[in-house]
Amino acid sequence: MAKFLIVEARFYDHLNDLLIEGAKAALDEAGHKYEVVTVPGALEIPGAIALAAESGRYDGFVAIGVVIRGETYHFEVVSNESARGLMALSMDAIAIGNGILTVENEAQALTRAKPTEKDKGGEAAKAAIAMLALRERFGM
């Protein structure tokens, strides 16, 4: 049994609740423990994971958030930089599942967030579990 940290950027409460529901269900089904921590936005998720990884208290991480395209370039910055930050951490052998939705509108987000539809929260948790298993397979 491993311990995971779900790091959420809570901006769209109803969408985050669905993503977290899916992530928790996947972790429960696999028999793992988890905690949830909230950060101000998607850009803060990689930093929070880096801090938590340094603590040694968690075996893996699930990033949860929703970024919906707006009228400015900010969407690209947040989408790209949060993904880049998570990728950099994964290159340091940190087991992470990326459940940060980057979508054009709320309807797309809702479809992806619902556990009964695309279940991206559950998929992110399963990805983190798979990466942890791979890390353990390689003796890390």
Coordinates of N, CA and C in Angstrom, one line a residue:
M1 N 0.9 -1.2 0.0 CA 0.0 0.0 0.0 C 0.9 1.2 0.0
A2 N 0.6 2.1 -0.9 CA 1.4 3.4 -1.0 C 0.5 4.5 -0.5
K3 N 1.2 5.7 -0.3 CA 0.5 6.9 0.1 C 0.7 7.9 -1.0
F4 N -0.4 8.5 -1.5 CA -0.4 9.5 -2.6 C -0.9 10.8 -2.0
L5 N -0.4 11.9 -2.6 CA -0.9 13.2 -2.4 C -1.6 13.7 -3.6
I6 N -2.9 14.1 -3.4 CA -3.7 14.7 -4.5 C -3.5 16.2 -4.3
V7 N -2.9 16.9 -5.3 CA -2.7 18.3 -5.2 C -3.6 19.0 -6.2
E8 N -4.5 19.8 -5.6 CA -5.6 20.4 -6.5 C -5.5 21.9 -6.5
A9 N -5.7 22.4 -7.7 CA -5.8 23.9 -7.8 C -7.3 24.1 -7.9
R10 N -7.9 24.6 -6.8 CA -9.3 24.7 -6.7 C -9.8 26.1 -7.2
F11 N -10.2 26.1 -8.4 CA -10.8 27.3 -9.0 C -12.2 27.1 -9.4
Y12 N -12.5 25.9 -10.0 CA -13.9 25.6 -10.4 C -14.3 24.4 -9.5
D13 N -14.9 24.8 -8.4 CA -15.3 23.8 -7.3 C -16.0 22.6 -7.9
H14 N -17.0 22.8 -8.6 CA -17.8 21.6 -9.1 C -17.0 20.7 -10.0
L15 N -16.1 21.2 -10.8 CA -15.3 20.4 -11.7 C -14.2 19.7 -10.9
N16 N -13.6 20.4 -9.9 CA -12.6 19.8 -9.1 C -13.2 18.7 -8.3
D17 N -14.4 18.9 -7.7 CA -15.0 17.8 -6.9 C -15.1 16.5 -7.8
L18 N -15.5 16.7 -9.0 CA -15.7 15.5 -9.9 C -14.3 14.8 -10.1
L19 N -13.3 15.6 -10.4 CA -12.0 15.1 -10.7 C -11.4 14.4 -9.4
I20 N -11.6 15.0 -8.3 CA -11.1 14.4 -7.0 C -11.9 13.1 -6.7
E21 N -13.2 13.1 -7.0 CA -14.0 11.9 -6.8 C -13.4 10.7 -7.6
G22 N -13.1 11.0 -8.9 CA -12.5 10.0 -9.7 C -11.2 9.5 -9.2
A23 N -10.3 10.5 -8.8 CA -9.0 10.1 -8.3 C -9.1 9.3 -7.1
K24 N -9.9 9.7 -6.1 CA -10.1 8.9 -4.9 C -10.6 7.5 -5.1
A25 N -11.5 7.4 -6.0 CA -12.1 6.1 -6.3 C -11.0 5.2 -6.9
A26 N -10.2 5.7 -7.8 CA -9.1 4.8 -8.4 C -8.1 4.4 -7.3
L27 N -7.7 5.4 -6.4 CA -6.8 5.1 -5.4 C -7.4 4.1 -4.4
D28 N -8.7 4.3 -4.0 CA -9.3 3.3 -3.1 C -9.4 1.9 -3.7
E29 N -9.7 1.9 -5.0 CA -9.8 0.6 -5.7 C -8.5 -0.2 -5.7
A30 N -7.4 0.6 -5.8 CA -6.1 0.0 -5.8 C -5.6 -0.3 -4.4
G31 N -6.3 0.2 -3.4 CA -5.9 -0.1 -2.0 C -4.8 0.9 -1.4
H32 N -4.8 2.1 -2.0 CA -3.8 3.0 -1.5 C -4.4 4.1 -0.6
K33 N -3.5 4.7 0.2 CA -4.0 5.8 1.0 C -3.7 7.1 0.3
Y34 N -4.3 8.2 0.7 CA -4.1 9.5 0.1 C -4.5 10.6 1.0
E35 N -4.0 11.8 0.7 CA -4.4 13.0 1.3 C -4.6 14.0 0.2
V36 N -5.4 15.1 0.5 CA -5.6 16.1 -0.5 C -5.1 17.5 0.0
V37 N -4.4 18.2 -0.8 CA -4.0 19.5 -0.4 C -4.4 20.5 -1.6
T38 N -4.8 21.7 -1.2 CA -5.2 22.7 -2.2 C -4.2 23.8 -2.3
V39 N -3.9 24.2 -3.6 CA -3.0 25.3 -3.9 C -3.8 26.4 -4.6
P40 N -3.3 27.6 -4.7 CA -4.1 28.7 -5.4 C -4.4 28.5 -6.8
G41 N -3.5 27.9 -7.6 CA -3.7 27.7 -9.0 C -2.9 26.6 -9.6
A42 N -3.1 26.4 -10.9 CA -2.4 25.3 -11.6 C -0.9 25.5 -11.6
L43 N -0.5 26.8 -11.7 CA 1.0 27.0 -11.7 C 1.7 26.7 -10.4
E44 N 0.9 26.6 -9.3 CA 1.5 26.2 -8.0 C 1.5 24.7 -7.8
I45 N 0.9 23.9 -8.6 CA 0.8 22.5 -8.4 C 2.2 21.9 -8.5
P46 N 3.1 22.1 -9.5 CA 4.4 21.5 -9.5 C 5.2 21.9 -8.3
G47 N 5.1 23.1 -7.8 CA 5.9 23.6 -6.7 C 5.5 22.8 -5.4
A48 N 4.2 22.7 -5.3 CA 3.6 21.9 -4.1 C 4.1 20.5 -4.1
I49 N 4.1 19.9 -5.3 CA 4.5 18.5 -5.4 C 6.0 18.4 -5.1
A50 N 6.8 19.3 -5.6 CA 8.2 19.3 -5.3 C 8.5 19.4 -3.8
L51 N 7.7 20.3 -3.1 CA 7.9 20.4 -1.6 C 7.5 19.1 -0.9
A52 N 6.4 18.6 -1.3 CA 5.9 17.3 -0.7 C 6.8 16.2 -1.0
A53 N 7.4 16.1 -2.2 CA 8.3 15.0 -2.5 C 9.6 15.1 -1.6
E54 N 10.0 16.3 -1.4 CA 11.2 16.5 -0.5 C 10.9 16.0 0.9
S55 N 9.6 16.0 1.3 CA 9.3 15.6 2.7 C 9.5 14.1 2.9
G56 N 9.4 13.3 1.7 CA 9.5 11.9 1.8 C 8.3 11.2 2.4
R57 N 7.2 11.9 2.6 CA 6.0 11.3 3.2 C 5.0 10.7 2.1
Y58 N 5.3 10.9 0.9 CA 4.4 10.4 -0.2 C 5.1 9.6 -1.2
D59 N 4.5 8.6 -1.7 CA 5.1 7.7 -2.8 C 4.7 8.2 -4.2
G60 N 3.6 8.9 -4.3 CA 3.2 9.4 -5.6 C 2.2 10.6 -5.5
F61 N 2.0 11.2 -6.6 CA 1.2 12.4 -6.6 C 0.2 12.4 -7.8
V62 N -0.9 13.1 -7.5 CA -2.0 13.3 -8.5 C -2.2 14.8 -8.6
A63 N -2.0 15.3 -9.8 CA -2.3 16.8 -10.0 C -3.7 17.0 -10.6
I64 N -4.5 17.8 -9.9 CA -5.8 18.0 -10.3 C -6.1 19.5 -10.5
G65 N -6.7 19.9 -11.6 CA -7.1 21.3 -11.8 C -7.8 21.4 -13.1
V66 N -8.3 22.6 -13.4 CA -9.0 22.9 -14.6 C -8.6 24.3 -15.1
V67 N -8.1 24.3 -16.3 CA -7.8 25.6 -17.0 C -8.6 25.7 -18.2
I68 N -9.5 26.7 -18.2 CA -10.4 27.0 -19.4 C -9.9 28.2 -20.1
R69 N -9.8 28.0 -21.5 CA -9.3 29.1 -22.3 C -10.2 30.4 -22.1
G70 N -9.5 31.5 -22.0 CA -10.1 32.8 -21.9 C -9.8 33.6 -23.1
E71 N -9.8 34.9 -22.9 CA -9.6 35.9 -23.9 C -8.1 36.3 -24.1
T72 N -7.3 35.9 -23.2 CA -5.9 36.3 -23.2 C -4.9 35.2 -23.3
Y73 N -3.7 35.5 -23.4 CA -2.6 34.5 -23.5 C -2.3 33.8 -22.2
H74 N -2.9 34.2 -21.2 CA -2.8 33.6 -19.9 C -3.0 32.0 -19.9
F75 N -4.0 31.6 -20.7 CA -4.4 30.2 -20.8 C -3.1 29.4 -21.2
E76 N -2.5 29.9 -22.3 CA -1.3 29.2 -22.8 C -0.2 29.1 -21.7
V77 N 0.1 30.2 -21.0 CA 1.1 30.2 -20.0 C 0.8 29.2 -18.9
V78 N -0.4 29.2 -18.4 CA -0.8 28.3 -17.3 C -0.8 26.9 -17.8
S79 N -1.4 26.6 -18.9 CA -1.4 25.2 -19.5 C 0.0 24.7 -19.7
N80 N 0.8 25.4 -20.4 CA 2.1 25.0 -20.8 C 3.1 24.9 -19.6
E81 N 3.1 25.9 -18.8 CA 4.0 25.9 -17.6 C 3.7 24.9 -16.5
S82 N 2.4 24.7 -16.3 CA 2.0 23.6 -15.3 C 2.4 22.3 -15.8
A83 N 2.2 22.0 -17.1 CA 2.6 20.7 -17.7 C 4.1 20.6 -17.7
R84 N 4.8 21.6 -18.1 CA 6.3 21.6 -18.1 C 6.8 21.3 -16.7
G85 N 6.2 21.9 -15.7 CA 6.7 21.7 -14.3 C 6.5 20.3 -13.9
L86 N 5.3 19.7 -14.2 CA 5.1 18.3 -13.9 C 6.0 17.4 -14.6
M87 N 6.3 17.7 -15.9 CA 7.2 16.8 -16.6 C 8.6 16.9 -16.1
A88 N 9.0 18.1 -15.7 CA 10.4 18.2 -15.1 C 10.5 17.3 -13.8
L89 N 9.4 17.3 -13.0 CA 9.4 16.5 -11.8 C 9.4 15.0 -12.1
S90 N 8.7 14.7 -13.1 CA 8.6 13.2 -13.5 C 10.0 12.8 -14.0
M91 N 10.8 13.7 -14.6 CA 12.1 13.3 -15.0 C 13.0 13.1 -13.8
D92 N 12.6 13.5 -12.7 CA 13.4 13.2 -11.4 C 12.9 12.0 -10.7
A93 N 12.2 11.1 -11.4 CA 11.7 9.9 -10.9 C 10.6 10.0 -9.9
I94 N 9.8 11.1 -10.0 CA 8.7 11.3 -9.1 C 7.5 10.8 -9.8
A95 N 6.7 9.9 -9.2 CA 5.5 9.3 -9.8 C 4.4 10.3 -9.7
I96 N 4.0 10.8 -10.9 CA 2.9 11.8 -11.0 C 1.9 11.4 -12.1
G97 N 0.6 11.6 -11.8 CA -0.4 11.6 -12.8 C -0.9 13.0 -13.0
N98 N -1.0 13.4 -14.2 CA -1.4 14.8 -14.6 C -2.9 14.8 -14.9
G99 N -3.7 15.3 -14.0 CA -5.1 15.5 -14.2 C -5.5 16.9 -14.3
I100 N -4.6 17.8 -14.8 CA -5.0 19.2 -15.0 C -5.6 19.3 -16.4
L101 N -6.9 19.6 -16.4 CA -7.6 19.7 -17.7 C -7.3 21.1 -18.3
T102 N -7.0 21.0 -19.6 CA -6.8 22.3 -20.3 C -7.8 22.2 -21.5
V103 N -8.9 23.0 -21.4 CA -10.0 22.9 -22.3 C -10.5 24.2 -22.8
E104 N -11.3 24.2 -23.8 CA -11.8 25.4 -24.5 C -13.0 26.0 -23.7
N105 N -13.8 25.1 -23.0 CA -15.0 25.6 -22.4 C -15.4 24.7 -21.3
E106 N -16.4 25.1 -20.5 CA -16.8 24.3 -19.3 C -17.5 23.0 -19.7
A107 N -18.2 23.0 -20.9 CA -18.8 21.7 -21.3 C -17.7 20.6 -21.5
Q108 N -16.6 21.0 -22.2 CA -15.5 20.0 -22.4 C -15.0 19.6 -21.0
A109 N -14.8 20.5 -20.1 CA -14.3 20.2 -18.8 C -15.2 19.2 -18.0
L110 N -16.5 19.5 -18.1 CA -17.5 18.7 -17.4 C -17.4 17.2 -17.9
T111 N -17.4 17.1 -19.2 CA -17.3 15.7 -19.8 C -16.0 15.0 -19.4
R112 N -14.9 15.7 -19.3 CA -13.7 15.1 -18.9 C -13.6 14.8 -17.4
A113 N -14.3 15.6 -16.6 CA -14.2 15.5 -15.2 C -15.1 14.4 -14.6
K114 N -16.2 14.2 -15.2 CA -17.2 13.3 -14.6 C -16.6 11.9 -14.6
P115 N -16.7 11.2 -13.4 CA -16.2 9.8 -13.3 C -17.1 8.9 -14.2
T116 N -18.3 9.3 -14.5 CA -19.1 8.4 -15.3 C -18.9 8.6 -16.8
E117 N -18.0 9.6 -17.2 CA -17.7 9.9 -18.6 C -16.2 9.6 -18.8
K118 N -15.5 10.7 -19.0 CA -14.0 10.5 -19.3 C -13.2 10.2 -18.1
D119 N -13.6 10.6 -16.9 CA -12.9 10.3 -15.7 C -11.4 10.6 -15.7
K120 N -11.1 11.8 -16.0 CA -9.7 12.2 -16.1 C -9.0 12.2 -14.7
G121 N -9.8 12.4 -13.7 CA -9.2 12.4 -12.3 C -8.8 10.9 -12.0
G122 N -9.7 10.0 -12.3 CA -9.4 8.6 -12.1 C -8.2 8.1 -13.0
E123 N -8.2 8.6 -14.2 CA -7.0 8.3 -15.1 C -5.7 8.8 -14.6
A124 N -5.8 10.0 -14.0 CA -4.5 10.6 -13.5 C -4.0 9.8 -12.3
A125 N -4.9 9.4 -11.5 CA -4.5 8.5 -10.3 C -4.0 7.2 -10.8
K126 N -4.6 6.6 -11.8 CA -4.1 5.3 -12.3 C -2.7 5.5 -13.0
A127 N -2.5 6.7 -13.6 CA -1.2 6.9 -14.2 C -0.1 7.1 -13.1
A128 N -0.5 7.7 -12.0 CA 0.5 7.9 -10.9 C 0.8 6.5 -10.3
I129 N -0.2 5.6 -10.2 CA 0.0 4.3 -9.6 C 0.9 3.5 -10.6
A130 N 0.7 3.6 -11.9 CA 1.5 2.9 -12.9 C 2.9 3.4 -12.8
M131 N 3.1 4.7 -12.7 CA 4.5 5.2 -12.6 C 5.2 4.8 -11.4
L132 N 4.5 4.7 -10.3 CA 5.1 4.3 -9.0 C 5.5 2.8 -9.2
A133 N 4.7 2.0 -9.8 CA 5.0 0.6 -10.0 C 6.2 0.5 -10.9
L134 N 6.3 1.3 -11.9 CA 7.5 1.3 -12.8 C 8.8 1.7 -12.0
R135 N 8.6 2.7 -11.2 CA 9.8 3.2 -10.4 C 10.3 2.0 -9.5
E136 N 9.3 1.4 -8.8 CA 9.7 0.2 -8.0 C 10.3 -0.9 -8.7
R137 N 9.8 -1.2 -9.9 CA 10.4 -2.2 -10.8 C 11.8 -2.0 -11.1
F138 N 12.2 -0.7 -11.2 CA 13.6 -0.3 -11.5 C 14.4 -0.1 -10.3
G139 N 13.8 -0.5 -9.1 CA 14.5 -0.5 -7.9 C 14.8 0.9 -7.3
M140 N 13.9 1.8 -7.5 CA 14.0 3.1 -7.0 C 13.1 3.4 -5.8

